[in-house]
Structure formats: C-alpha cells, structure tokens
Coordinates of N, CA and C in Angstrom, one line a residue:
X8 N -19.6 -33.4 -62.8 CA -20.0 -32.7 -64.3 C -18.2 -33.3 -65.1
X9 N -17.7 -32.7 -64.2 CA -16.2 -33.0 -64.5 C -15.7 -32.5 -62.8
X10 N -13.7 -32.9 -63.2 CA -13.2 -33.5 -61.6 C -11.7 -32.1 -61.8
X11 N -12.5 -31.2 -62.7 CA -11.8 -29.5 -62.8 C -10.6 -29.2 -61.3
X12 N -10.0 -28.6 -61.6 CA -10.0 -27.7 -59.6 C -9.3 -25.9 -59.8
X13 N -10.2 -25.5 -59.4 CA -9.6 -23.8 -60.0 C -8.8 -23.7 -59.0
X14 N -8.5 -22.3 -60.0 CA -6.9 -21.3 -58.3 C -7.7 -20.0 -59.3
X15 N -7.8 -19.6 -58.1 CA -8.3 -18.3 -57.9 C -7.3 -16.9 -57.5
X16 N -6.6 -16.0 -58.5 CA -5.7 -15.6 -58.2 C -6.1 -13.7 -58.1
X17 N -5.7 -13.4 -56.9 CA -5.9 -12.0 -56.6 C -4.7 -11.1 -55.5
X18 N -4.6 -10.2 -55.9 CA -4.0 -9.1 -55.2 C -4.0 -8.7 -53.9
X19 N -5.4 -8.8 -53.8 CA -5.6 -8.4 -52.0 C -6.4 -9.1 -51.6
X20 N -5.6 -9.5 -50.0 CA -6.5 -10.6 -49.2 C -7.9 -10.1 -49.2
X21 N -7.9 -8.9 -49.0 CA -9.8 -8.4 -49.1 C -10.6 -9.5 -49.9
X22 N -10.1 -9.0 -50.8 CA -10.7 -10.0 -51.9 C -10.4 -11.8 -51.9
X23 N -9.5 -12.0 -51.5 CA -9.7 -13.3 -51.1 C -10.6 -13.7 -50.5
X24 N -10.9 -12.9 -49.2 CA -11.5 -12.9 -47.8 C -12.9 -13.4 -48.8
X25 N -13.5 -12.7 -49.3 CA -14.9 -13.2 -50.4 C -15.6 -14.2 -51.2
X26 N -13.9 -13.9 -51.0 CA -14.0 -15.3 -52.2 C -14.6 -16.6 -51.5
X27 N -13.2 -16.9 -50.2 CA -13.3 -17.9 -49.3 C -15.1 -17.5 -48.2
X28 N -15.6 -16.7 -48.3 CA -16.9 -16.4 -48.1 C -17.5 -16.9 -48.8
X29 N -17.6 -17.0 -50.0 CA -18.4 -17.1 -51.0 C -18.4 -18.5 -51.6
X30 N -16.8 -18.6 -51.2 CA -16.6 -21.3 -51.0 C -17.3 -21.4 -50.2
X31 N -17.1 -20.9 -49.0 CA -17.8 -21.6 -47.5 C -19.2 -21.6 -48.1
X32 N -20.2 -20.3 -48.2 CA -21.4 -20.1 -48.1 C -22.7 -21.3 -49.3
X33 N -21.5 -21.9 -50.8 CA -21.8 -22.5 -51.6 C -21.1 -23.9 -51.6
X34 N -20.4 -24.3 -50.7 CA -20.3 -26.0 -50.1 C -19.6 -26.3 -51.0
X35 N -17.9 -25.5 -51.4 CA -16.8 -25.1 -51.6 C -16.0 -25.2 -51.1
X36 N -15.0 -27.0 -51.0 CA -13.8 -27.6 -50.2 C -12.7 -26.9 -51.1
X37 N -12.5 -25.4 -50.0 CA -11.6 -24.3 -50.8 C -10.0 -24.7 -49.6
X38 N -9.1 -24.2 -50.3 CA -7.6 -24.0 -49.3 C -7.2 -22.5 -49.9
X39 N -6.4 -22.0 -48.6 CA -5.8 -20.7 -49.2 C -4.7 -20.4 -48.4
X40 N -4.0 -19.6 -49.6 CA -2.2 -19.8 -49.9 C -2.3 -18.3 -49.5
X41 N -1.5 -17.4 -48.6 CA -1.4 -16.1 -48.5 C -0.2 -15.6 -47.9
X42 N -0.3 -14.4 -48.2 CA 1.3 -13.8 -47.0 C 1.4 -14.4 -45.4
X43 N 0.1 -14.4 -44.7 CA -0.2 -15.9 -43.8 C 0.6 -16.8 -43.2
X44 N 0.6 -17.1 -44.5 CA 0.5 -18.5 -44.3 C 2.2 -19.6 -44.1
X45 N 1.8 -19.9 -43.1 CA 3.5 -20.0 -42.9 C 4.6 -21.1 -44.1
X46 N 5.5 -21.4 -44.1 CA 6.4 -22.3 -44.9 C 5.7 -23.1 -45.1
X47 N 5.8 -23.9 -44.4 CA 5.6 -25.8 -43.9 C 3.9 -26.2 -44.4
X48 N 3.3 -25.4 -43.9 CA 2.5 -25.2 -44.2 C 1.4 -25.3 -45.9
X49 N 2.6 -23.6 -46.8 CA 2.1 -24.0 -47.6 C 2.2 -25.4 -48.2
X50 N 3.7 -25.5 -47.8 CA 3.9 -27.0 -49.1 C 3.2 -28.7 -48.3
X51 N 2.1 -28.5 -47.6 CA 1.1 -28.8 -47.1 C 0.2 -28.4 -47.7
X52 N -0.3 -27.3 -48.5 CA -1.6 -27.1 -48.7 C -1.5 -27.2 -50.5
X53 N -0.4 -27.2 -50.7 CA 0.4 -27.3 -52.3 C 0.4 -28.6 -52.5
X54 N 0.4 -29.7 -51.7 CA 0.5 -31.1 -52.0 C -0.7 -31.9 -51.9
X55 N -1.2 -31.4 -51.1 CA -2.8 -32.0 -50.6 C -3.8 -31.1 -52.0
X56 N -3.6 -29.7 -52.5 CA -3.9 -30.2 -53.8 C -4.4 -30.6 -54.9
X57 N -2.7 -30.6 -55.2 CA -2.3 -31.7 -56.2 C -2.7 -32.8 -56.2
X58 N -3.0 -33.2 -55.2 CA -3.5 -34.6 -54.9 C -4.9 -34.7 -55.4
X59 N -5.1 -35.8 -56.1 CA -7.0 -36.1 -56.5 C -7.3 -36.9 -56.0
X60 N -7.1 -37.2 -54.8 CA -7.3 -37.8 -53.8 C -8.0 -37.3 -52.5
X61 N -7.6 -36.0 -52.4 CA -7.6 -34.8 -51.5 C -8.9 -34.2 -52.2
X62 N -9.7 -34.0 -50.9 CA -11.6 -33.1 -50.8 C -10.7 -31.4 -51.3
X63 N -10.5 -31.3 -52.5 CA -10.2 -30.1 -52.4 C -10.9 -29.7 -53.9
X64 N -11.9 -28.0 -54.3 CA -12.2 -27.9 -55.5 C -11.7 -26.1 -55.5
X65 N -11.7 -25.3 -54.8 CA -11.3 -24.1 -55.3 C -9.4 -23.3 -54.5
X66 N -8.5 -23.4 -54.9 CA -7.4 -22.8 -54.2 C -7.7 -21.2 -54.2
X67 N -6.8 -20.9 -52.8 CA -7.4 -19.1 -53.3 C -5.9 -19.4 -52.5
X68 N -5.0 -18.3 -53.8 CA -3.9 -17.9 -54.0 C -3.4 -16.5 -53.8
X69 N -2.7 -15.7 -52.9 CA -2.1 -14.6 -53.3 C -1.3 -14.3 -54.9
X70 N -1.1 -13.1 -54.9 CA -0.3 -12.9 -56.1 C 1.2 -13.1 -55.5
X71 N 1.5 -12.3 -54.4 CA 2.8 -11.6 -53.5 C 3.1 -12.3 -53.2
X72 N 2.0 -13.5 -53.0 CA 2.8 -14.6 -51.7 C 3.2 -16.4 -52.4
X73 N 2.2 -15.8 -53.7 CA 2.5 -17.7 -54.5 C 2.5 -17.8 -55.7
X74 N 2.8 -15.8 -56.7 CA 2.6 -16.1 -58.0 C 4.1 -16.6 -58.5
X75 N 4.7 -16.7 -58.1 CA 6.3 -17.7 -58.7 C 6.4 -19.2 -57.8
X76 N 7.0 -19.3 -58.1 CA 7.5 -21.0 -58.0 C 7.1 -21.9 -57.2
X77 N 5.3 -21.6 -57.1 CA 4.5 -22.9 -56.7 C 3.9 -23.2 -57.7
X78 N 4.4 -24.4 -57.4 CA 3.4 -25.2 -58.7 C 2.0 -26.3 -58.2
X79 N 1.1 -25.7 -58.8 CA -0.3 -26.1 -59.1 C -1.0 -26.9 -60.0
X80 N -0.1 -27.6 -60.3 CA -1.0 -28.4 -61.2 C -2.1 -29.9 -61.1
X81 N -2.9 -29.8 -60.0 CA -3.8 -29.9 -59.0 C -5.1 -29.3 -59.7
X82 N -4.8 -28.3 -60.7 CA -5.9 -27.9 -60.8 C -6.2 -26.8 -62.6
X83 N -6.3 -27.2 -63.2 CA -6.0 -26.8 -64.4 C -7.5 -25.8 -65.1
X84 N -8.6 -24.5 -63.9 CA -8.8 -23.9 -64.4 C -8.6 -22.7 -63.6
X85 N -7.8 -21.3 -63.9 CA -7.2 -20.8 -63.3 C -7.9 -19.4 -63.7
X86 N -8.3 -18.8 -62.5 CA -9.4 -17.4 -62.7 C -7.7 -16.2 -61.8
X87 N -7.7 -15.3 -62.9 CA -6.9 -13.9 -62.8 C -7.7 -13.2 -62.1
X88 N -8.6 -13.4 -60.8 CA -9.6 -12.2 -60.5 C -9.3 -10.5 -61.2
X89 N -7.7 -10.1 -60.6 CA -7.8 -8.2 -60.7 C -6.5 -8.7 -61.7
X90 N -6.1 -7.3 -62.1 CA -5.0 -7.7 -63.6 C -4.0 -6.4 -62.0
X91 N -2.3 -6.7 -62.7 CA -1.7 -6.1 -61.8 C -0.7 -5.1 -63.2
X92 N 0.1 -4.3 -62.7 CA 0.0 -3.2 -63.2 C 1.3 -3.7 -64.8
X93 N 1.9 -4.3 -63.6 CA 2.9 -5.5 -64.5 C 2.0 -6.7 -65.4
X94 N 2.8 -6.7 -66.4 CA 2.1 -7.7 -67.0 C 3.0 -9.2 -67.2
X95 N 4.4 -8.9 -66.4 CA 5.4 -10.0 -66.3 C 4.7 -10.6 -65.0
X96 N 3.8 -10.1 -63.3 CA 3.7 -10.5 -62.4 C 2.5 -11.3 -63.0
X97 N 1.5 -11.1 -63.5 CA 0.2 -12.2 -64.4 C 1.1 -13.3 -65.0
X98 N 1.3 -13.1 -65.5 CA 2.4 -14.5 -66.9 C 3.2 -15.0 -65.3
X99 N 3.8 -14.9 -65.0 CA 4.0 -15.3 -63.3 C 3.3 -16.3 -62.7
X100 N 1.7 -15.6 -62.3 CA 0.6 -15.9 -61.8 C -0.3 -16.7 -62.5
X101 N -0.3 -16.7 -64.0 CA -0.8 -17.6 -64.4 C -0.3 -19.5 -64.9
X102 N 1.2 -18.9 -64.7 CA 2.1 -20.5 -65.1 C 1.7 -20.6 -63.4
X103 N 1.2 -21.5 -62.8 CA 1.1 -21.5 -61.9 C 0.9 -22.6 -61.6
X104 N -0.4 -23.3 -62.7 CA -1.4 -24.4 -63.2 C -0.4 -24.8 -64.3
X105 N 0.0 -24.2 -65.7 CA -0.1 -24.7 -66.6 C 1.5 -24.7 -66.6
X106 N 1.9 -25.9 -66.3 CA 3.4 -26.2 -66.5 C 4.0 -27.6 -66.5
X107 N 5.4 -27.7 -66.3 CA 5.8 -29.4 -66.2 C 4.7 -30.3 -65.2
X108 N 4.2 -31.4 -65.8 CA 3.7 -32.0 -64.2 C 1.9 -32.5 -65.2
X109 N 2.2 -30.8 -65.9 CA -0.2 -30.9 -65.9 C 0.0 -31.6 -67.5
X110 N -1.1 -32.3 -66.7 CA -1.5 -33.3 -67.9 C -3.3 -33.2 -68.5
X111 N -3.8 -32.2 -67.7 CA -5.1 -31.0 -68.2 C -5.2 -30.5 -69.0
X112 N -6.1 -29.8 -70.3 CA -5.6 -28.9 -70.8 C -6.4 -27.9 -69.6
X113 N -5.4 -26.5 -69.8 CA -5.8 -25.2 -69.1 C -6.3 -24.8 -69.5
X114 N -7.5 -23.9 -68.9 CA -7.8 -22.6 -69.0 C -7.9 -21.7 -68.1
X115 N -7.2 -20.0 -68.5 CA -7.1 -19.1 -67.8 C -8.1 -17.7 -68.4
X116 N -8.8 -17.4 -67.0 CA -9.8 -16.3 -67.4 C -9.6 -15.5 -66.2
X117 N -9.5 -14.4 -67.8 CA -8.8 -12.6 -66.8 C -10.4 -11.7 -66.5
X118 N -10.9 -11.8 -65.9 CA -12.1 -10.9 -65.2 C -11.6 -9.3 -64.9
X119 N -12.9 -9.0 -66.3 CA -12.5 -6.7 -66.0 C -13.7 -6.8 -66.1
X120 N -13.9 -5.5 -65.3 CA -15.2 -5.5 -65.0 C -15.7 -3.9 -66.5
X121 N -15.9 -4.4 -66.6 CA -16.5 -3.7 -67.9 C -16.6 -1.7 -68.4
X122 N -15.4 -1.2 -68.6 CA -15.5 0.0 -68.6 C -15.1 1.0 -66.8
X123 N -14.0 -0.2 -66.8 CA -13.3 0.3 -65.7 C -12.0 0.4 -65.6
X124 N -11.8 0.7 -64.4 CA -10.3 1.2 -64.4 C -9.0 0.4 -64.7
X125 N -10.1 -1.8 -64.0 CA -10.0 -2.7 -64.7 C -9.0 -3.0 -65.8
X126 N -10.4 -2.6 -67.4 CA -9.4 -2.8 -68.8 C -8.7 -1.4 -69.0
X127 N -8.8 -0.4 -68.4 CA -7.4 0.2 -68.3 C -6.1 -0.4 -67.8
X128 N -5.7 -1.3 -67.1 CA -4.4 -1.3 -66.5 C -4.4 -2.8 -67.8
X129 N -5.0 -3.4 -68.0 CA -4.9 -4.9 -68.6 C -4.5 -3.4 -70.7
X130 N -4.9 -2.8 -71.2 CA -5.0 -2.0 -71.4 C -3.5 -1.8 -71.7
X131 N -2.8 -1.8 -69.9 CA -2.0 -0.5 -70.3 C -0.2 -1.9 -70.5
X132 N -0.6 -3.3 -70.1 CA -0.6 -4.5 -70.4 C 0.5 -4.8 -71.2
X133 N -1.5 -4.9 -72.4 CA -0.9 -4.5 -74.1 C 0.5 -4.0 -74.5
X134 N -0.1 -2.6 -73.5 CA 1.3 -1.6 -74.1 C 2.9 -1.8 -74.5
X135 N 2.5 -2.3 -72.0 CA 4.0 -2.3 -72.3 C 5.1 -3.6 -72.9
X136 N 3.9 -5.0 -72.9 CA 3.8 -6.3 -74.0 C 4.6 -5.9 -75.6
X137 N 3.6 -4.7 -75.9 CA 4.8 -4.4 -77.5 C 5.3 -4.0 -77.1
X138 N 6.0 -3.0 -76.5 CA 6.5 -2.4 -75.6 C 8.3 -3.2 -75.8
X139 N 7.8 -4.2 -75.4 CA 9.3 -6.0 -75.5 C 9.0 -6.4 -76.8
X140 N 7.8 -6.1 -77.4 CA 8.2 -7.2 -78.8 C 9.1 -6.3 -79.8
X141 N 9.4 -4.8 -79.4 CA 10.4 -4.7 -80.2 C 11.5 -4.9 -79.5
X142 N 12.0 -4.7 -78.4 CA 13.0 -4.6 -77.2 C 13.7 -5.9 -78.0
X143 N 12.7 -7.0 -78.3 CA 13.6 -8.4 -78.9 C 13.4 -8.6 -80.3
X144 N 12.4 -7.2 -81.0 CA 12.9 -7.1 -82.3 C 11.7 -7.7 -82.9
X145 N 10.3 -8.0 -82.6 CA 9.6 -8.6 -83.0 C 8.4 -7.7 -83.2
X146 N 8.4 -6.2 -83.5 CA 7.4 -5.6 -83.0 C 7.9 -4.1 -83.6
X147 N 7.3 -3.3 -84.0 CA 7.2 -2.2 -84.3 C 6.5 -1.2 -82.8
X148 N 7.5 0.1 -83.4 CA 7.7 0.7 -81.7 C 6.2 1.9 -82.0
X149 N 5.4 1.9 -81.2 CA 3.8 2.6 -80.9 C 4.6 3.2 -79.4
X150 N 3.5 4.7 -79.0 CA 3.2 5.9 -77.9 C 2.9 4.2 -77.0
X151 N 4.0 4.5 -75.7 CA 3.5 3.7 -74.8 C 3.1 4.7 -73.5
X152 N 3.4 6.2 -74.0 CA 3.5 7.2 -72.8 C 2.1 7.4 -72.5
X153 N 1.7 8.0 -71.8 CA 0.1 8.4 -70.7 C 0.1 9.3 -71.1
X154 N -0.9 10.2 -72.0 CA -0.6 11.4 -72.2 C -2.4 12.2 -71.1
X155 N -2.2 12.8 -71.0 CA -2.9 13.9 -70.1 C -4.7 12.6 -69.7
X156 N -5.5 13.7 -70.8 CA -6.4 13.0 -72.2 C -6.5 11.2 -71.5
X157 N -5.6 10.2 -71.4 CA -5.5 8.7 -71.1 C -5.9 8.8 -69.7
X158 N -4.7 9.8 -68.8 CA -4.3 9.7 -67.5 C -6.5 9.8 -66.7
X159 N -6.9 11.4 -67.5 CA -8.0 11.4 -66.6 C -8.7 10.6 -67.7
X160 N -8.3 9.6 -68.5 CA -9.8 8.5 -68.5 C -9.8 7.6 -67.8
X161 N -8.1 7.5 -67.8 CA -7.7 6.4 -66.7 C -9.2 6.1 -65.9
X162 N -9.3 6.8 -65.2 CA -10.2 7.4 -63.7 C -12.1 7.6 -63.7
X163 N -12.7 7.1 -65.2 CA -13.2 7.6 -66.0 C -14.1 6.4 -65.9
X164 N -15.5 5.7 -65.4 CA -16.4 4.4 -66.1 C -17.4 5.2 -67.1
X165 N -16.7 3.7 -68.1 CA -18.2 4.0 -69.1 C -19.2 3.4 -69.3
X166 N -19.8 3.3 -68.4 CA -21.5 2.2 -68.4 C -21.9 1.8 -69.7
X167 N -21.8 2.9 -70.8 CA -22.2 2.7 -71.8 C -21.8 1.4 -73.3
X168 N -20.3 1.3 -73.0 CA -19.7 0.0 -73.8 C -19.8 -0.9 -73.6
X169 N -19.9 -2.1 -74.5 CA -19.5 -3.7 -73.8 C -18.6 -3.9 -73.2
X170 N -17.0 -3.3 -73.9 CA -16.0 -3.9 -74.0 C -15.4 -3.0 -74.0
X171 N -14.6 -1.6 -73.3 CA -13.8 -0.5 -73.5 C -12.2 -1.1 -74.7
X172 N -12.1 -2.1 -74.1 CA -10.9 -2.9 -75.0 C -10.8 -3.2 -76.5
X173 N -11.9 -3.6 -77.3 CA -12.5 -4.1 -77.9 C -12.6 -2.8 -78.6
X174 N -13.0 -1.8 -77.9 CA -13.7 -0.3 -78.8 C -12.0 0.3 -79.1
X175 N -11.7 0.4 -78.8 CA -9.5 1.2 -78.4 C -9.5 -0.1 -79.3
X176 N -9.3 -1.4 -79.5 CA -7.9 -2.2 -80.2 C -8.4 -1.8 -81.9
X177 N -9.4 -0.8 -82.3 CA -8.9 -0.9 -83.8 C -9.7 -2.3 -84.7
X178 N -10.5 -2.6 -83.9 CA -11.1 -4.1 -84.9 C -11.8 -3.8 -86.0
X179 N -11.5 -4.3 -87.0 CA -12.1 -4.8 -88.4 C -12.3 -6.0 -88.5
X180 N -12.4 -6.6 -87.8 CA -12.7 -8.2 -88.4 C -14.3 -8.4 -87.7
X181 N -15.2 -8.2 -86.6 CA -16.1 -7.5 -86.1 C -16.9 -7.5 -87.4
X182 N -18.4 -7.1 -88.2 CA -19.3 -6.6 -88.9 C -19.6 -5.6 -87.9
X183 N -19.5 -4.4 -88.1 CA -20.6 -3.3 -87.0 C -19.9 -3.2 -86.2
X184 N -18.3 -3.3 -86.5 CA -17.5 -2.7 -84.9 C -17.2 -1.5 -85.3
X185 N -17.2 -0.6 -86.4 CA -16.9 0.8 -86.3 C -18.2 1.6 -85.6
X186 N -19.0 0.9 -85.3 CA -19.5 1.9 -83.6 C -20.0 1.2 -82.6
X187 N -19.6 -0.7 -82.2 CA -19.1 -0.9 -81.9 C -18.5 0.1 -79.9
X188 N -19.6 -0.2 -79.0 CA -19.6 0.8 -78.2 C -20.3 2.2 -77.7
X189 N -21.0 1.8 -79.2 CA -20.9 3.2 -79.5 C -22.5 3.0 -79.8
X190 N -23.5 4.0 -80.1 CA -25.0 3.7 -80.4 C -25.1 4.7 -81.7
X191 N -25.8 4.0 -83.0 CA -25.4 4.1 -84.5 C -26.6 5.2 -84.3
X192 N -26.7 6.7 -84.8 CA -28.1 7.3 -85.5 C -28.7 6.9 -85.6
X193 N -30.0 6.6 -85.6 CA -31.8 6.2 -86.5 C -31.8 4.9 -85.6
X194 N -30.9 5.2 -84.7 CA -30.8 3.5 -84.1 C -32.4 3.5 -82.8
X195 N -33.4 2.0 -83.6 CA -34.6 2.5 -83.1 C -34.3 1.7 -81.3
X196 N -34.9 3.0 -80.3 CA -35.2 2.5 -79.0 C -36.2 0.7 -78.9
X197 N -35.5 0.9 -77.5 CA -35.8 -0.6 -77.0 C -37.1 -0.7 -76.1
X198 N -37.8 -1.1 -75.8 CA -38.6 -1.2 -75.1 C -38.8 -0.4 -73.7
X199 N -38.0 0.2 -73.4 CA -37.5 0.4 -72.2 C -36.6 2.2 -72.6
X200 N -36.7 2.5 -73.5 CA -36.6 3.5 -74.1 C -35.4 3.7 -74.4
X201 N -34.3 2.7 -73.7 CA -32.9 3.4 -74.5 C -32.7 2.5 -76.2
X202 N -31.9 3.3 -76.4 CA -31.1 2.6 -78.2 C -30.4 0.9 -77.5
X203 N -30.7 0.1 -79.0 CA -30.1 -1.0 -78.3 C -28.6 -1.2 -77.8
X204 N -28.9 -2.8 -77.4 CA -27.2 -2.8 -76.9 C -26.5 -3.0 -78.1
X205 N -24.8 -2.6 -77.8 CA -23.8 -3.0 -79.2 C -24.0 -4.2 -79.5
X206 N -23.8 -5.8 -78.8 CA -24.3 -6.2 -79.6 C -25.8 -7.3 -80.0
X207 N -26.8 -6.5 -79.5 CA -28.0 -6.4 -81.1 C -27.7 -5.6 -82.1
X208 N -26.4 -5.9 -82.3 CA -26.8 -4.6 -83.8 C -25.0 -5.4 -84.4
X209 N -24.5 -5.8 -83.6 CA -23.6 -6.9 -84.8 C -23.4 -8.2 -84.8
X210 N -22.6 -8.6 -85.6 CA -22.5 -10.8 -85.8 C -22.5 -11.0 -83.9
X211 N -22.6 -11.7 -83.9 CA -21.9 -12.9 -83.0 C -20.5 -13.0 -82.5
X212 N -19.9 -13.7 -83.2 CA -18.0 -13.7 -83.0 C -17.7 -13.2 -84.5
X213 N -16.0 -13.6 -84.0 CA -15.5 -14.1 -85.0 C -14.1 -14.8 -84.3
X214 N -13.7 -15.6 -85.4 CA -12.9 -16.6 -84.5 C -10.8 -16.4 -84.5
X215 N -10.6 -16.4 -84.3 CA -9.1 -16.7 -84.2 C -8.4 -16.6 -84.8
X216 N -7.5 -15.6 -85.8 CA -6.9 -16.0 -86.5 C -5.4 -17.1 -87.1
X217 N -5.3 -17.6 -87.5 CA -4.6 -18.8 -87.8 C -3.1 -18.5 -86.8
X218 N -3.1 -17.1 -87.4 CA -1.2 -17.2 -87.0 C -1.6 -16.2 -85.1
X219 N -2.9 -16.4 -84.8 CA -2.6 -15.8 -83.4 C -1.8 -15.4 -82.5
X220 N -1.4 -13.8 -81.7 CA -0.2 -13.7 -81.1 C -0.6 -13.3 -80.0
X221 N -0.5 -14.2 -78.4 CA -0.4 -13.5 -77.3 C -0.7 -12.1 -77.2
X222 N 0.2 -11.5 -77.8 CA -0.1 -10.1 -77.2 C -0.5 -9.4 -78.8
X223 N -1.0 -9.6 -78.8 CA -1.8 -9.0 -79.9 C -3.3 -9.4 -80.1
X224 N -4.1 -8.8 -79.3 CA -5.3 -9.2 -79.0 C -6.6 -8.7 -79.6
X225 N -5.8 -8.0 -81.2 CA -6.6 -7.0 -82.2 C -6.8 -9.0 -82.9
X226 N -5.3 -10.5 -83.3 CA -5.9 -11.5 -83.7 C -6.8 -12.4 -82.8
X227 N -7.2 -12.3 -81.8 CA -8.0 -13.4 -80.9 C -9.6 -13.3 -80.7
X228 N -9.8 -14.7 -80.5 CA -11.1 -14.8 -80.8 C -12.0 -13.5 -80.2
X229 N -13.3 -13.1 -80.8 CA -14.2 -12.4 -80.2 C -15.9 -12.0 -80.2
X230 N -16.0 -12.5 -79.2 CA -17.2 -13.4 -78.6 C -18.2 -11.7 -78.1
X231 N -19.0 -11.9 -78.7 CA -20.2 -10.8 -78.4 C -21.0 -11.4 -78.0
X232 N -21.1 -12.5 -77.7 CA -22.1 -13.2 -76.9 C -21.3 -14.6 -76.9
X233 N -22.4 -15.4 -75.4 CA -21.5 -16.4 -74.4 C -21.7 -17.4 -75.3
X234 N -23.1 -18.0 -76.1 CA -23.2 -18.8 -76.6 C -22.2 -19.1 -77.3
X235 N -20.7 -18.5 -78.2 CA -19.9 -18.8 -79.1 C -18.9 -19.4 -78.2
X236 N -18.9 -19.0 -77.4 CA -17.1 -19.4 -76.5 C -17.1 -20.5 -76.7
X237 N -16.1 -21.2 -77.2 CA -15.6 -22.7 -77.0 C -15.6 -23.2 -75.0
X238 N -16.1 -22.9 -74.8 CA -15.6 -23.9 -73.0 C -17.2 -23.4 -72.2
X239 N -17.4 -24.7 -72.8 CA -19.2 -25.1 -71.5 C -19.3 -25.4 -71.1
X240 N -18.3 -25.6 -69.9 CA -17.8 -24.5 -68.3 C -18.7 -22.9 -67.9
X241 N -17.5 -22.4 -68.3 CA -17.6 -21.1 -69.1 C -19.0 -20.6 -69.1
X242 N -19.4 -21.3 -70.6 CA -20.8 -20.8 -70.7 C -21.6 -20.9 -69.6
X243 N -22.3 -22.1 -69.1 CA -22.8 -22.2 -68.2 C -22.2 -20.8 -66.5
X244 N -21.2 -21.0 -66.2 CA -21.1 -20.2 -65.6 C -21.5 -18.7 -65.1
X245 N -21.2 -18.2 -66.6 CA -21.3 -16.7 -66.9 C -22.5 -16.2 -66.9
X246 N -23.7 -17.2 -67.4 CA -25.0 -16.2 -68.0 C -25.2 -15.5 -68.9
X247 N -25.3 -14.2 -67.9 CA -26.1 -13.6 -68.9 C -24.9 -11.8 -68.5
X248 N -24.2 -12.0 -67.1 CA -23.3 -10.9 -66.2 C -22.1 -10.7 -67.4
X249 N -22.5 -11.6 -68.5 CA -20.4 -11.5 -69.4 C -20.9 -10.3 -70.8
X250 N -20.7 -9.3 -70.7 CA -20.8 -8.3 -72.0 C -19.5 -8.7 -72.9
X251 N -19.3 -8.8 -72.9 CA -18.2 -9.4 -74.0 C -16.5 -10.5 -73.7
X252 N -16.2 -11.4 -74.3 CA -15.2 -12.4 -74.5 C -14.4 -11.9 -75.0
X253 N -12.9 -12.3 -75.6 CA -11.9 -12.7 -75.9 C -11.2 -13.6 -76.0
X254 N -11.4 -14.8 -76.7 CA -10.3 -15.8 -76.5 C -9.8 -15.9 -76.9
X255 N -8.4 -17.0 -76.8 CA -6.7 -17.2 -77.1 C -6.6 -19.4 -77.3
X256 N -7.0 -19.6 -78.0 CA -6.5 -20.6 -78.0 C -5.0 -21.1 -78.1
X257 N -4.2 -21.7 -77.7 CA -2.6 -21.9 -77.2 C -1.7 -23.3 -77.5
X258 N -1.5 -23.6 -78.4 CA -1.0 -25.4 -78.3 C 0.4 -25.4 -77.5
X259 N 0.0 -26.6 -77.2 CA 1.3 -26.8 -76.4 C 1.5 -27.8 -75.3

C-alpha cells in the first residue's frame, strides 16, 4: 500500500533490542545503528537504507550514536520512541529524515505513555523552548524552575487522564476542556460502573491554528479520537491504543 520507510529512534539500546525482536517476529526487514556499530559499517547501513532498491522497511537508530549528522532521507516516517530531557537532542534526531535530498512528505511521531513521567519530560521540553524564545526575543518569560510539588508529580502516574499534557495546557479551544482529564459531577456511570471517559464527554477534535507555532502546543490540532487524525497510516496502525493526539502540519 505504501513504499514509505520507518526510522525508530530511542535513547536506550534495550529498547532497540525489543524493537528489533518485534520487527523480526513480524517479518519486517530491519537495519540497526547504535554505539557498537563501526564507522565503515555505519556508512554502509545508511547507504543501503537510502537506496530504494534495497529490501529494508525499518531503521533502528540510537539517538546518542546517530542523532546528529546522519542522513536518512530513505525514510520519511520517523518515530521518537522516548523523550530526551534536552529538546535540542530530540530535534537533532528528528532531522535525520527531514533534510536536503528528501523527496517525500515526512511524518514525525512522538510517543508518550499517558499520565507517566514521559509526558512530564515532554512538558519540560516545552518549558525550555519557551525560555529559548524569550532569549531570542520571541516570547514572554514564564516560570521555568520546578517546584517541590511539580517534582513530586513528575514521578506520579495519573491513570485517570487521557492526556496530562492537554489537561495542563489551559486549552480553551476544545469544547468541554474545562473538565478534560476529570469526571464532572453527575456523570452517568457506564456499564462497568465507572464514569464515562473524558473523550466521550467532549468534541472529537479541533484543527490547528492558521498561525500555529511549533513551540506552542495549544495552537496545534487536538484530536480526542483517532478517526480525525489527518494520517491514514497512523489511523490504521494505532487502533484503540492511542487516547489523545496533538498534530501539527509544517510547510517546507
């Protein structure tokens, strides 16, 4: 159905081990580059992956070994599997596919376990980018230091929310977002006796703003249901495992 190739980037070799095993179990032709890969072999792997005649579907990449300087224009769907505390490192990794020589539309996916420390790391990335905008004269200064309560919440798993990031962004675009992540009083319990999930109480999606900014996630598209995401491949692959999606289309 598609000739797109996938690059999966992780900070941890153990994660790459798991991904490599899953690829082999599903019969996906896979290549891997990490810190143990020699210089000459790295160049060979990159050359093979960028060659459309080679039999390869997935390229597994260690962010520390290949997050900077490697050209992987043979792939146009890049997955950042886990976040880095430094947003610059993630941006470097994300740029492996979207660079000079790329002829296809690129898709970047960032995956977070809802309500976990991964979302908190991403939120700290957004705070650091806002601070950088102030330095560049593009924004206003907001508190970026972490309070004791925020530090405690960093290691607390919230199992009741569909998106901790959306809960905390102060979104006024999505109808019903004033109770997003929480169950309003008087909500009728479902068949299992539990209150209805947040996504059953609010509108399915909001388009991204015309002047959407990469550093301001509130201006992105907000999707409470997978069916509204403008990416048919993702809709088919994700199924019911994804509870919330932010989307941003960038021209260039």
